[in-house]
Amino acid sequence: MLKDITLGQYFPGDTVIHRLDPRTKLVMTIVYMVALFTAKDIISYGVVMAGLAAVIVVSNTKLKMLLKGLKPIVIVLAFTGILNILYAPGEHVIAHFWVFTITLEGIKTAILMMLRITMLIMGTSILTYTTSPIALTDGMERLMGPLKKIKVPVHEISMIMSIALRFIPTLIEETDKIMNAQRARGADFDSGNLIQRAKAMLPILVPLFISAFRRADELAIAMESRCYHGGEGRTRMKVLKYKRRDIITFILGIAYLTAVIVLRKIGL
Amino acid sequence: MKSAPGQEKSGQKGMKKLDPILEIVDLTHTYSQGTPFEHVAVYNINLKVYKGEYLAIIGRTGSGKSTLIQHLNGLISPTQGKILLNGQDINESKETLRQTRFKVGLVFQYPEYQLFEETVYDDVAFGPKNMGLDKEEIDRRVRESLEIVGLGQEYYKASPFDLSGGQKRRAAIAGVMAMEPEVLILDEPTAGLDPEGCREIVENIRNYRERTGATIITVTHDMAEAASNADRLCVMGNGKIALLGTPEEVFARADEIEELGLDLPEVTKIMILLKRKGLDVPTEVYKIDDAVSALLKLKGGRNGA
């Protein structure tokens, strides 16, 4: 049950997308997001979507997995859709009641907005589905490297992130175990009103926090006993290097973004 | 008590009551069915647990023992087959499932990690409270179960997090005992404790059994510990029951046990080695006393000299 959460989970594979340098993938994800928010009308949305579809196919990502990742934001989606339908201004009025006016433009905006959120989640999910957390934080650390000059603790930030990512599955497993143990003592997590349910979480949260702190403590000791002292002078086992496929990807990315910007300029 | 059909001789030593309290019928459990991660954890298990007996389930990591016991109080439901408690299917309805949770107490591995209340007393009272008992009954049960595990009044108001490792473990076990389950299942209750802590836990379990006449099931990979406490041993391998019987019956099949990657008790190992050297000794012995008397007998009447 809890193990079914897929948001931010890595699925190992051996496609071009998997093999790309994490920095390339990070930058491309940002390019994709900029393109997505630049897109204005149906045709430019189509171009953005085509790019997404191509990456989905090449990376061999299962559509089922992507849709599963959308589950947590279904409410946000519905909310966006309804608000846009009810409030977006427009000329072609379809229905009018109380203070609301539903217009053709409103419906269109609603659909495009929902599409935008869906595509945003899907695109960023592909990044985490095809990139191992370690590669991801490694890439971030390198990309943020210049910030070290202005005393941003880049290495520490990326270390914190990789540790956090590393412990998500562990904590989920732990939660499952504790829940089962409390269930065995007759705890009931699925019934009662909101307050009762919130109270029922206490027997899970307290042990979970305690074990999280214990783990953090143990990890800190383990790291210190292996003489960890931060990023200064630290070498890597796998040094990131741009390859030809990364350069090609960058060129494609620039073309992609340019196309969307041009389409926006001419109002499509 | 309803007498269940098919009461075969179980080979228990000195057990009078032969009513099965738990029956596992054709149990199969498959994890993540229908996905690439599909994995059969237990396959076609049939087992009767008798009222008042002490059964030890033994197996290596991944042999399916933890999956098996989580079925017994309905934490996971069977892919195939069923679990009968006093003749009734526990997965029949939500209510039977709820009742089962209270009748079959399950102590997980490292139970001290589930402690959460501010005081030991409150933590032990969590189970009985969930049962909906009245205040006096809860109080009686908490006091009794804490007494069983040897935590006196001075610990009632202590924070469970201030206790020592062994005490925490015992407080957590008391939390399950306080529900007064008819069947108490413990998953590796002595894991990670020093010999003194182990001895205390074993003592507590025996104590509970004597007081309540409850059925005990423990899961372990330690043959010696299982053999010295249990009436019957159930050895699991690859999701199936490999051997089932009294310790003598099981240890008589030493080769199979070693094939399953389990260790025989030291005493048994010595006896097997002696037999290989040509001495005519029994090899199903697992207690030091028995081994000594067998060896003395071999010496021929010179015992006591």
mmCIF file of N, CA, C and O in Angstrom, chain A residues 13-14 19 32 37 43 51 107 151 179 188 203 215 228 235 244 267:
data_model
loop_
_atom_site.group_PDB
_atom_site.id
_atom_site.type_symbol
_atom_site.label_atom_id
_atom_site.label_comp_id
_atom_site.label_asym_id
_atom_site.label_seq_id
_atom_site.Cartn_x
_atom_site.Cartn_y
_atom_site.Cartn_z
ATOM 1 N N GLY A 13 17.170 1.426 -16.097
ATOM 2 C CA GLY A 13 16.969 1.078 -17.498
ATOM 3 C C GLY A 13 18.241 1.377 -18.262
ATOM 4 O O GLY A 13 19.220 1.846 -17.691
ATOM 5 N N ASP A 14 18.217 1.089 -19.550
ATOM 6 C CA ASP A 14 19.438 1.298 -20.318
ATOM 7 C C ASP A 14 19.125 1.996 -21.641
ATOM 8 O O ASP A 14 19.566 1.575 -22.694
ATOM 9 N N ARG A 19 21.088 7.085 -19.987
ATOM 10 C CA ARG A 19 22.541 7.255 -20.018
ATOM 11 C C ARG A 19 22.992 8.702 -20.101
ATOM 12 O O ARG A 19 24.164 8.991 -19.924
ATOM 13 N N TYR A 32 12.377 22.338 -20.681
ATOM 14 C CA TYR A 32 11.025 21.830 -20.920
ATOM 15 C C TYR A 32 9.992 22.645 -20.145
ATOM 16 O O TYR A 32 8.938 23.021 -20.653
ATOM 17 N N PHE A 37 5.639 26.685 -20.063
ATOM 18 C CA PHE A 37 4.964 27.891 -19.570
ATOM 19 C C PHE A 37 4.966 29.006 -20.618
ATOM 20 O O PHE A 37 4.261 29.991 -20.464
ATOM 21 N N ILE A 43 -1.445 24.957 -30.822
ATOM 22 C CA ILE A 43 -0.328 24.450 -31.625
ATOM 23 C C ILE A 43 0.967 24.390 -30.810
ATOM 24 O O ILE A 43 1.675 23.378 -30.817
ATOM 25 N N GLY A 51 7.251 16.823 -27.822
ATOM 26 C CA GLY A 51 8.559 16.620 -27.201
ATOM 27 C C GLY A 51 8.464 15.656 -26.034
ATOM 28 O O GLY A 51 9.250 14.712 -25.911
ATOM 29 N N ILE A 107 -13.607 27.477 -20.895
ATOM 30 C CA ILE A 107 -13.427 26.025 -20.984
ATOM 31 C C ILE A 107 -12.078 25.697 -21.604
ATOM 32 O O ILE A 107 -11.350 24.822 -21.141
ATOM 33 N N LYS A 151 29.722 31.623 -1.350
ATOM 34 C CA LYS A 151 29.601 30.948 -0.055
ATOM 35 C C LYS A 151 28.293 30.172 0.146
ATOM 36 O O LYS A 151 27.818 30.049 1.265
ATOM 37 N N MET A 179 3.010 0.519 11.488
ATOM 38 C CA MET A 179 1.561 0.463 11.342
ATOM 39 C C MET A 179 1.045 -0.946 11.624
ATOM 40 O O MET A 179 0.053 -1.135 12.320
ATOM 41 N N ASP A 188 -6.751 1.368 14.972
ATOM 42 C CA ASP A 188 -7.607 1.446 13.797
ATOM 43 C C ASP A 188 -7.316 2.767 13.100
ATOM 44 O O ASP A 188 -7.532 3.832 13.653
ATOM 45 N N PRO A 203 0.445 7.003 17.429
ATOM 46 C CA PRO A 203 1.242 5.793 17.681
ATOM 47 C C PRO A 203 2.163 5.434 16.520
ATOM 48 O O PRO A 203 3.037 4.598 16.682
ATOM 49 N N ARG A 215 18.434 6.862 13.389
ATOM 50 C CA ARG A 215 19.155 6.610 12.143
ATOM 51 C C ARG A 215 20.090 7.745 11.797
ATOM 52 O O ARG A 215 21.225 7.528 11.360
ATOM 53 N N TYR A 228 34.591 11.750 7.100
ATOM 54 C CA TYR A 228 33.890 12.662 6.208
ATOM 55 C C TYR A 228 34.005 14.074 6.774
ATOM 56 O O TYR A 228 33.790 14.281 7.964
ATOM 57 N N THR A 235 37.374 13.858 -3.910
ATOM 58 C CA THR A 235 37.336 13.418 -5.305
ATOM 59 C C THR A 235 36.157 12.486 -5.503
ATOM 60 O O THR A 235 35.546 12.032 -4.538
ATOM 61 N N ARG A 244 28.861 12.963 -26.623
ATOM 62 C CA ARG A 244 28.242 13.487 -27.834
ATOM 63 C C ARG A 244 26.725 13.558 -27.697
ATOM 64 O O ARG A 244 26.086 14.510 -28.108
ATOM 65 N N GLY A 267 1.549 34.033 -32.036
ATOM 66 C CA GLY A 267 0.230 33.908 -31.423
ATOM 67 C C GLY A 267 -0.484 32.584 -31.636
ATOM 68 O O GLY A 267 -1.699 32.515 -31.610
#
